[in-house]
PDB file of C-alpha atoms in Angstrom:
ATOM      1  CA  SER G 181       7.542 -31.636 -21.996  1.00 83.00           C
ATOM      2  CA  GLN G 182       9.109 -28.326 -21.144  1.00 84.00           C
ATOM      3  CA  THR G 183       8.435 -26.604 -17.854  1.00 91.00           C
ATOM      4  CA  ILE G 184       9.606 -23.393 -16.275  1.00 94.00           C
ATOM      5  CA  HIS G 185       9.999 -22.909 -12.541  1.00 93.00           C
ATOM      6  CA  GLN G 186      10.185 -19.542 -10.867  1.00 94.00           C
ATOM      7  CA  TRP G 187      10.372 -18.885  -7.160  1.00 90.00           C
ATOM      8  CA  PRO G 188       9.411 -17.586  -4.719  1.00 91.00           C
ATOM      9  CA  ALA G 189       5.821 -16.696  -5.554  1.00 92.00           C
ATOM     10  CA  THR G 190       5.773 -13.749  -3.184  1.00 95.00           C
ATOM     11  CA  LEU G 191       8.490 -11.812  -1.429  1.00 96.00           C
ATOM     12  CA  VAL G 192       8.543  -8.878   0.949  1.00 97.00           C
ATOM     13  CA  GLN G 193      11.923  -7.236   1.336  1.00 97.00           C
ATOM     14  CA  PRO G 194      13.106  -4.097   3.152  1.00 98.00           C
ATOM     15  CA  VAL G 195      14.678  -1.241   1.243  1.00 97.00           C
ATOM     16  CA  GLY G 196      18.412  -1.735   0.900  1.00 97.00           C
ATOM     17  CA  SER G 197      18.295  -5.506   1.185  1.00 97.00           C
ATOM     18  CA  PRO G 198      19.640  -7.829  -1.528  1.00 97.00           C
ATOM     19  CA  LEU G 199      17.520  -9.782  -3.959  1.00 96.00           C
ATOM     20  CA  SER G 200      17.900 -13.072  -5.744  1.00 96.00           C
ATOM     21  CA  LEU G 201      15.173 -14.539  -7.917  1.00 96.00           C
ATOM     22  CA  GLU G 202      15.785 -17.815  -9.659  1.00 96.00           C
ATOM     23  CA  CYS G 203      14.283 -19.300 -12.769  1.00 96.00           C
ATOM     24  CA  THR G 204      14.958 -22.731 -14.224  1.00 97.00           C
ATOM     25  CA  VAL G 205      13.721 -24.432 -17.358  1.00 96.00           C
ATOM     26  CA  GLU G 206      13.385 -28.168 -17.836  1.00 95.00           C
ATOM     27  CA  GLY G 207      12.930 -30.272 -20.927  1.00 92.00           C
ATOM     28  CA  THR G 208      14.836 -28.157 -23.410  1.00 90.00           C
ATOM     29  CA  SER G 209      18.379 -27.064 -24.118  1.00 90.00           C
ATOM     30  CA  ASN G 210      19.905 -23.706 -25.010  1.00 91.00           C
ATOM     31  CA  PRO G 211      16.703 -21.734 -24.463  1.00 92.00           C
ATOM     32  CA  ASN G 212      16.479 -17.985 -24.818  1.00 92.00           C
ATOM     33  CA  LEU G 213      15.712 -16.643 -21.351  1.00 94.00           C
ATOM     34  CA  TYR G 214      13.993 -13.432 -20.288  1.00 94.00           C
ATOM     35  CA  TRP G 215      13.253 -11.393 -17.182  1.00 95.00           C
ATOM     36  CA  TYR G 216      10.323  -8.971 -17.188  1.00 94.00           C
ATOM     37  CA  ARG G 217       8.846  -6.649 -14.592  1.00 94.00           C
ATOM     38  CA  GLN G 218       5.262  -5.479 -14.465  1.00 92.00           C
ATOM     39  CA  ALA G 219       4.237  -2.638 -12.197  1.00 88.00           C
ATOM     40  CA  ALA G 220       0.652  -2.560 -10.981  1.00 84.00           C
ATOM     41  CA  GLY G 221      -1.700  -1.810 -13.876  1.00 81.00           C
ATOM     42  CA  ARG G 222       1.158  -1.441 -16.336  1.00 84.00           C
ATOM     43  CA  GLY G 223       2.579  -3.379 -19.247  1.00 85.00           C
ATOM     44  CA  LEU G 224       5.483  -5.817 -19.331  1.00 88.00           C
ATOM     45  CA  GLN G 225       8.897  -4.224 -19.182  1.00 90.00           C
ATOM     46  CA  LEU G 226      11.724  -6.334 -20.571  1.00 91.00           C
ATOM     47  CA  LEU G 227      14.669  -6.190 -18.153  1.00 94.00           C
ATOM     48  CA  PHE G 228      17.185  -8.740 -19.407  1.00 94.00           C
ATOM     49  CA  TYR G 229      17.445 -11.477 -21.982  1.00 92.00           C
ATOM     50  CA  SER G 230      20.004 -14.149 -22.673  1.00 93.00           C
ATOM     51  CA  VAL G 231      20.644 -16.309 -25.722  1.00 90.00           C
ATOM     52  CA  GLY G 232      23.358 -18.436 -24.080  1.00 90.00           C
ATOM     53  CA  ILE G 233      25.400 -19.096 -20.965  1.00 92.00           C
ATOM     54  CA  GLY G 234      27.123 -15.955 -19.795  1.00 88.00           C
ATOM     55  CA  GLN G 235      25.427 -13.835 -22.483  1.00 91.00           C
ATOM     56  CA  ILE G 236      23.221 -11.182 -20.914  1.00 93.00           C
ATOM     57  CA  SER G 237      21.587  -8.241 -22.658  1.00 91.00           C
ATOM     58  CA  SER G 238      20.262  -5.450 -20.470  1.00 89.00           C
ATOM     59  CA  GLU G 239      17.348  -3.387 -21.663  1.00 85.00           C
ATOM     60  CA  VAL G 240      16.822  -0.919 -18.860  1.00 80.00           C
ATOM     61  CA  PRO G 241      19.508   0.731 -16.729  1.00 66.00           C
ATOM     62  CA  GLN G 242      18.707   0.054 -13.100  1.00 77.00           C
ATOM     63  CA  ASN G 243      20.100  -1.443  -9.930  1.00 89.00           C
ATOM     64  CA  LEU G 244      19.227  -4.950 -11.070  1.00 94.00           C
ATOM     65  CA  SER G 245      21.510  -7.484 -12.710  1.00 95.00           C
ATOM     66  CA  ALA G 246      21.063 -10.888 -14.280  1.00 96.00           C
ATOM     67  CA  SER G 247      23.247 -13.931 -14.615  1.00 96.00           C
ATOM     68  CA  ARG G 248      23.046 -17.227 -16.434  1.00 96.00           C
ATOM     69  CA  PRO G 249      25.419 -19.611 -14.691  1.00 94.00           C
ATOM     70  CA  GLN G 250      23.968 -22.692 -16.362  1.00 94.00           C
ATOM     71  CA  ASP G 251      22.209 -23.343 -19.643  1.00 95.00           C
ATOM     72  CA  ARG G 252      18.732 -23.480 -18.129  1.00 95.00           C
ATOM     73  CA  GLN G 253      19.144 -21.222 -15.109  1.00 96.00           C
ATOM     74  CA  PHE G 254      18.527 -17.494 -15.072  1.00 97.00           C
ATOM     75  CA  ILE G 255      18.987 -15.383 -11.946  1.00 96.00           C
ATOM     76  CA  LEU G 256      17.847 -11.838 -11.266  1.00 96.00           C
ATOM     77  CA  SER G 257      19.735 -10.005  -8.526  1.00 96.00           C
ATOM     78  CA  SER G 258      20.081  -6.730  -6.746  1.00 96.00           C
ATOM     79  CA  LYS G 259      22.588  -5.630  -4.139  1.00 95.00           C
ATOM     80  CA  LYS G 260      20.284  -2.998  -2.625  1.00 95.00           C
ATOM     81  CA  LEU G 261      16.569  -2.882  -3.334  1.00 96.00           C
ATOM     82  CA  LEU G 262      14.701   0.362  -3.893  1.00 95.00           C
ATOM     83  CA  LEU G 263      11.016   1.020  -3.278  1.00 94.00           C
ATOM     84  CA  SER G 264      10.628   1.395  -7.043  1.00 92.00           C
ATOM     85  CA  ASP G 265      11.762  -2.216  -7.514  1.00 94.00           C
ATOM     86  CA  SER G 266       8.390  -3.423  -6.288  1.00 94.00           C
ATOM     87  CA  GLY G 267       6.404  -5.250  -8.930  1.00 95.00           C
ATOM     88  CA  PHE G 268       5.553  -8.536 -10.537  1.00 96.00           C
ATOM     89  CA  TYR G 269       8.623 -10.270 -11.951  1.00 97.00           C
ATOM     90  CA  LEU G 270       8.250 -12.801 -14.697  1.00 96.00           C
ATOM     91  CA  CYS G 271      10.740 -15.206 -16.202  1.00 96.00           C
ATOM     92  CA  ALA G 272      10.186 -16.609 -19.677  1.00 94.00           C
ATOM     93  CA  TRP G 273      11.868 -18.856 -22.173  1.00 93.00           C
ATOM     94  CA  SER G 274      11.693 -19.448 -25.895  1.00 90.00           C
ATOM     95  CA  SER G 275      13.256 -22.041 -28.122  1.00 84.00           C
ATOM     96  CA  GLY G 276      14.019 -19.602 -30.885  1.00 68.00           C
ATOM     97  CA  GLU G 277      10.717 -20.135 -32.636  1.00 63.00           C
ATOM     98  CA  PRO G 278       9.497 -16.738 -33.783  1.00 55.00           C
ATOM     99  CA  THR G 279       8.101 -14.853 -30.805  1.00 65.00           C
ATOM    100  CA  GLU G 280       6.650 -17.899 -29.021  1.00 82.00           C
ATOM    101  CA  ALA G 281       7.597 -17.660 -25.375  1.00 88.00           C
ATOM    102  CA  PHE G 282       6.503 -19.469 -22.241  1.00 92.00           C
ATOM    103  CA  PHE G 283       6.238 -17.747 -18.894  1.00 93.00           C
ATOM    104  CA  GLY G 284       6.703 -18.758 -15.299  1.00 94.00           C
ATOM    105  CA  GLN G 285       4.161 -18.082 -12.607  1.00 93.00           C
ATOM    106  CA  GLY G 286       5.873 -14.896 -11.494  1.00 94.00           C
ATOM    107  CA  THR G 287       7.165 -13.432  -8.250  1.00 96.00           C
ATOM    108  CA  ARG G 288       5.288 -10.635  -6.513  1.00 96.00           C
ATOM    109  CA  LEU G 289       7.978  -8.470  -4.910  1.00 96.00           C
ATOM    110  CA  THR G 290       7.068  -5.803  -2.402  1.00 96.00           C
ATOM    111  CA  VAL G 291       9.841  -3.565  -1.145  1.00 96.00           C
ATOM    112  CA  VAL G 292       8.968  -1.907   2.152  1.00 97.00           C
TER     113      VAL G 292
ATOM    114  CA  LEU A  19      10.588  -6.684 -33.189  1.00 68.00           C
ATOM    115  CA  ALA A  20       8.454  -4.540 -35.427  1.00 72.00           C
ATOM    116  CA  LYS A  21       6.493  -1.715 -33.823  1.00 83.00           C
ATOM    117  CA  THR A  22       2.821  -2.499 -33.269  1.00 88.00           C
ATOM    118  CA  THR A  23      -0.223  -0.390 -32.471  1.00 92.00           C
ATOM    119  CA  GLN A  24      -3.377  -1.759 -30.882  1.00 94.00           C
ATOM    120  CA  PRO A  25      -6.301  -0.205 -28.988  1.00 96.00           C
ATOM    121  CA  ILE A  26      -5.771   0.387 -25.298  1.00 94.00           C
ATOM    122  CA  SER A  27      -9.082  -1.101 -24.238  1.00 96.00           C
ATOM    123  CA  MET A  28     -12.270  -2.724 -25.513  1.00 97.00           C
ATOM    124  CA  ASP A  29     -15.537  -3.563 -23.808  1.00 97.00           C
ATOM    125  CA  SER A  30     -17.859  -6.398 -24.749  1.00 97.00           C
ATOM    126  CA  TYR A  31     -20.677  -8.556 -23.451  1.00 97.00           C
ATOM    127  CA  GLU A  32     -20.889 -12.262 -22.932  1.00 97.00           C
ATOM    128  CA  GLY A  33     -21.658 -14.186 -26.107  1.00 97.00           C
ATOM    129  CA  GLN A  34     -20.398 -11.498 -28.451  1.00 97.00           C
ATOM    130  CA  GLU A  35     -17.469 -11.743 -30.813  1.00 97.00           C
ATOM    131  CA  VAL A  36     -14.494  -9.548 -29.997  1.00 98.00           C
ATOM    132  CA  ASN A  37     -12.121  -8.404 -32.724  1.00 98.00           C
ATOM    133  CA  ILE A  38      -8.840  -6.719 -31.838  1.00 97.00           C
ATOM    134  CA  THR A  39      -6.850  -5.163 -34.660  1.00 96.00           C
ATOM    135  CA  CYS A  40      -3.112  -4.664 -34.491  1.00 95.00           C
ATOM    136  CA  SER A  41      -1.267  -2.411 -36.933  1.00 94.00           C
ATOM    137  CA  HIS A  42       2.286  -3.293 -37.938  1.00 91.00           C
ATOM    138  CA  ASN A  43       3.195  -1.251 -40.985  1.00 92.00           C
ATOM    139  CA  ASN A  44       6.905  -2.128 -40.830  1.00 88.00           C
ATOM    140  CA  ILE A  45       6.489  -5.890 -40.745  1.00 89.00           C
ATOM    141  CA  ALA A  46       9.410  -7.717 -42.345  1.00 87.00           C
ATOM    142  CA  THR A  47       9.266 -10.646 -44.743  1.00 88.00           C
ATOM    143  CA  ASN A  48      10.417 -13.146 -42.123  1.00 84.00           C
ATOM    144  CA  ASP A  49       8.187 -11.819 -39.332  1.00 87.00           C
ATOM    145  CA  TYR A  50       5.376 -13.794 -37.759  1.00 89.00           C
ATOM    146  CA  ILE A  51       2.419 -12.319 -35.896  1.00 91.00           C
ATOM    147  CA  THR A  52       1.832 -13.690 -32.422  1.00 92.00           C
ATOM    148  CA  TRP A  53      -0.874 -12.954 -29.873  1.00 94.00           C
ATOM    149  CA  TYR A  54      -0.698 -13.482 -26.121  1.00 95.00           C
ATOM    150  CA  GLN A  55      -3.308 -13.348 -23.369  1.00 96.00           C
ATOM    151  CA  GLN A  56      -2.549 -12.242 -19.825  1.00 95.00           C
ATOM    152  CA  PHE A  57      -4.762 -12.606 -16.768  1.00 94.00           C
ATOM    153  CA  PRO A  58      -4.056 -10.600 -13.596  1.00 89.00           C
ATOM    154  CA  SER A  59      -1.120 -11.936 -11.567  1.00 88.00           C
ATOM    155  CA  GLN A  60      -0.179 -14.425 -14.273  1.00 91.00           C
ATOM    156  CA  GLY A  61       2.350 -14.471 -17.065  1.00 91.00           C
ATOM    157  CA  PRO A  62       1.184 -14.036 -20.664  1.00 93.00           C
ATOM    158  CA  ARG A  63       0.013 -17.127 -22.443  1.00 94.00           C
ATOM    159  CA  PHE A  64       0.533 -17.827 -26.136  1.00 92.00           C
ATOM    160  CA  ILE A  65      -2.802 -17.822 -27.989  1.00 95.00           C
ATOM    161  CA  ILE A  66      -2.152 -17.981 -31.693  1.00 95.00           C
ATOM    162  CA  GLN A  67       0.444 -17.284 -34.345  1.00 93.00           C
ATOM    163  CA  GLY A  68       0.270 -16.747 -38.068  1.00 93.00           C
ATOM    164  CA  TYR A  69       2.178 -15.589 -41.115  1.00 93.00           C
ATOM    165  CA  LYS A  70      -0.542 -14.865 -43.669  1.00 92.00           C
ATOM    166  CA  THR A  71      -4.237 -15.441 -44.455  1.00 89.00           C
ATOM    167  CA  LYS A  72      -6.194 -17.054 -41.637  1.00 95.00           C
ATOM    168  CA  VAL A  73      -5.283 -19.252 -38.720  1.00 94.00           C
ATOM    169  CA  THR A  74      -7.802 -20.831 -36.361  1.00 95.00           C
ATOM    170  CA  ASN A  75      -7.420 -22.852 -33.209  1.00 94.00           C
ATOM    171  CA  GLU A  76      -9.671 -23.816 -30.317  1.00 93.00           C
ATOM    172  CA  VAL A  77      -9.249 -20.419 -28.681  1.00 92.00           C
ATOM    173  CA  ALA A  78      -9.237 -17.811 -31.429  1.00 96.00           C
ATOM    174  CA  SER A  79      -8.856 -16.935 -35.077  1.00 97.00           C
ATOM    175  CA  LEU A  80      -6.222 -14.706 -36.595  1.00 98.00           C
ATOM    176  CA  PHE A  81      -6.916 -12.849 -39.810  1.00 97.00           C
ATOM    177  CA  ILE A  82      -4.010 -11.427 -41.791  1.00 97.00           C
ATOM    178  CA  PRO A  83      -4.610  -9.471 -45.018  1.00 96.00           C
ATOM    179  CA  ALA A  84      -2.408  -9.920 -48.049  1.00 95.00           C
ATOM    180  CA  ASP A  85      -0.232  -6.865 -47.301  1.00 95.00           C
ATOM    181  CA  ARG A  86       0.327  -8.132 -43.708  1.00 95.00           C
ATOM    182  CA  LYS A  87       0.407  -4.570 -42.377  1.00 95.00           C
ATOM    183  CA  SER A  88      -2.280  -5.388 -39.857  1.00 95.00           C
ATOM    184  CA  SER A  89      -3.870  -8.398 -38.219  1.00 96.00           C
ATOM    185  CA  THR A  90      -7.079  -9.076 -36.332  1.00 97.00           C
ATOM    186  CA  LEU A  91      -7.487 -11.399 -33.406  1.00 97.00           C
ATOM    187  CA  SER A  92     -11.039 -12.710 -33.205  1.00 98.00           C
ATOM    188  CA  LEU A  93     -12.436 -14.177 -30.004  1.00 97.00           C
ATOM    189  CA  PRO A  94     -15.763 -15.908 -30.705  1.00 94.00           C
ATOM    190  CA  ARG A  95     -18.588 -15.794 -28.183  1.00 93.00           C
ATOM    191  CA  VAL A  96     -16.593 -14.378 -25.286  1.00 97.00           C
ATOM    192  CA  SER A  97     -17.327 -15.166 -21.674  1.00 96.00           C
ATOM    193  CA  LEU A  98     -16.429 -13.350 -18.468  1.00 97.00           C
ATOM    194  CA  SER A  99     -13.295 -15.466 -18.230  1.00 95.00           C
ATOM    195  CA  ASP A 100     -11.965 -13.901 -21.433  1.00 96.00           C
ATOM    196  CA  THR A 101     -11.448 -10.626 -19.582  1.00 97.00           C
ATOM    197  CA  ALA A 102      -7.702 -10.111 -19.931  1.00 96.00           C
ATOM    198  CA  VAL A 103      -4.964  -8.105 -21.610  1.00 96.00           C
ATOM    199  CA  TYR A 104      -4.145  -9.166 -25.165  1.00 97.00           C
ATOM    200  CA  TYR A 105      -0.742  -8.455 -26.699  1.00 94.00           C
ATOM    201  CA  CYS A 106       0.244  -8.442 -30.362  1.00 93.00           C
ATOM    202  CA  LEU A 107       3.892  -9.155 -31.199  1.00 90.00           C
ATOM    203  CA  VAL A 108       5.539  -9.128 -34.597  1.00 87.00           C
ATOM    204  CA  GLY A 109       8.916 -10.681 -35.092  1.00 81.00           C
ATOM    205  CA  PRO A 110      11.583 -12.044 -34.910  1.00 74.00           C
ATOM    206  CA  GLY A 111      13.036  -9.622 -37.413  1.00 61.00           C
ATOM    207  CA  ASP A 112      16.743 -10.050 -38.036  1.00 61.00           C
ATOM    208  CA  ASN A 113      17.306 -12.860 -35.550  1.00 60.00           C
ATOM    209  CA  ASP A 114      16.197 -10.477 -32.857  1.00 67.00           C
ATOM    210  CA  TYR A 115      15.479 -12.549 -29.765  1.00 76.00           C
ATOM    211  CA  LYS A 116      14.435  -9.526 -27.760  1.00 78.00           C
ATOM    212  CA  LEU A 117      10.749 -10.066 -26.966  1.00 82.00           C
ATOM    213  CA  SER A 118       9.285  -6.694 -26.071  1.00 81.00           C
ATOM    214  CA  PHE A 119       5.612  -6.422 -25.253  1.00 83.00           C
ATOM    215  CA  GLY A 120       3.640  -3.236 -25.839  1.00 82.00           C
ATOM    216  CA  ALA A 121       0.838  -1.982 -23.602  1.00 85.00           C
ATOM    217  CA  GLY A 122      -1.612  -4.494 -25.009  1.00 93.00           C
ATOM    218  CA  THR A 123      -5.396  -4.251 -25.242  1.00 96.00           C
ATOM    219  CA  THR A 124      -7.440  -4.653 -22.085  1.00 96.00           C
ATOM    220  CA  VAL A 125     -10.610  -6.526 -22.979  1.00 97.00           C
ATOM    221  CA  THR A 126     -13.400  -6.348 -20.431  1.00 97.00           C
ATOM    222  CA  VAL A 127     -16.319  -8.722 -20.844  1.00 97.00           C
ATOM    223  CA  ARG A 128     -19.497  -7.837 -18.986  1.00 97.00           C
ATOM    224  CA  ALA A 129     -22.492  -9.991 -18.154  1.00 95.00           C
TER     225      ALA A 129
END
């Protein structure tokens, strides 16, 4: 069966520090991969999505970036975090079936 | 994905049926309608998906009229644990793999 791993579960980082969140999927190949952010009490904001290795589509201009170095690995990065980067970050994957996606457990990021 | 409109919030009581309607006037021929449920501090979870008429599973029912310009998610006999945000998505459109979620409907179930 397919599983998605996202870590860490929680993270507290100072302003200006770098960020690296990793997401891996097991049990499937060539998944579509997604990064979302959810601010407190708000909806899901799509940040990046990828349909293949090295193919990244950015939805929102910001100081975040994403990379897909391997088929089932998706990384969200920042060189210098801002206070506004705080939020709940979710990774998801889909197999291409229409709009059926599976989410990781999320990372709660607090920038202080 | 096609644009969708759903109520911001709904209140209900335990044991009642909750119906959430989603409008999607610009739905395309190859689009499916998918509903997700999200609890606080968790990622959304797939509930149900349909193309036309009615679909039922152990969690919910999805009603889709013939013109497919709207759909209704029905949660039978809700309990407190059904308190969550429910999202309606319509797609994939023209091979559009961009999964964008709207604001969703916050359903609050009271005792």
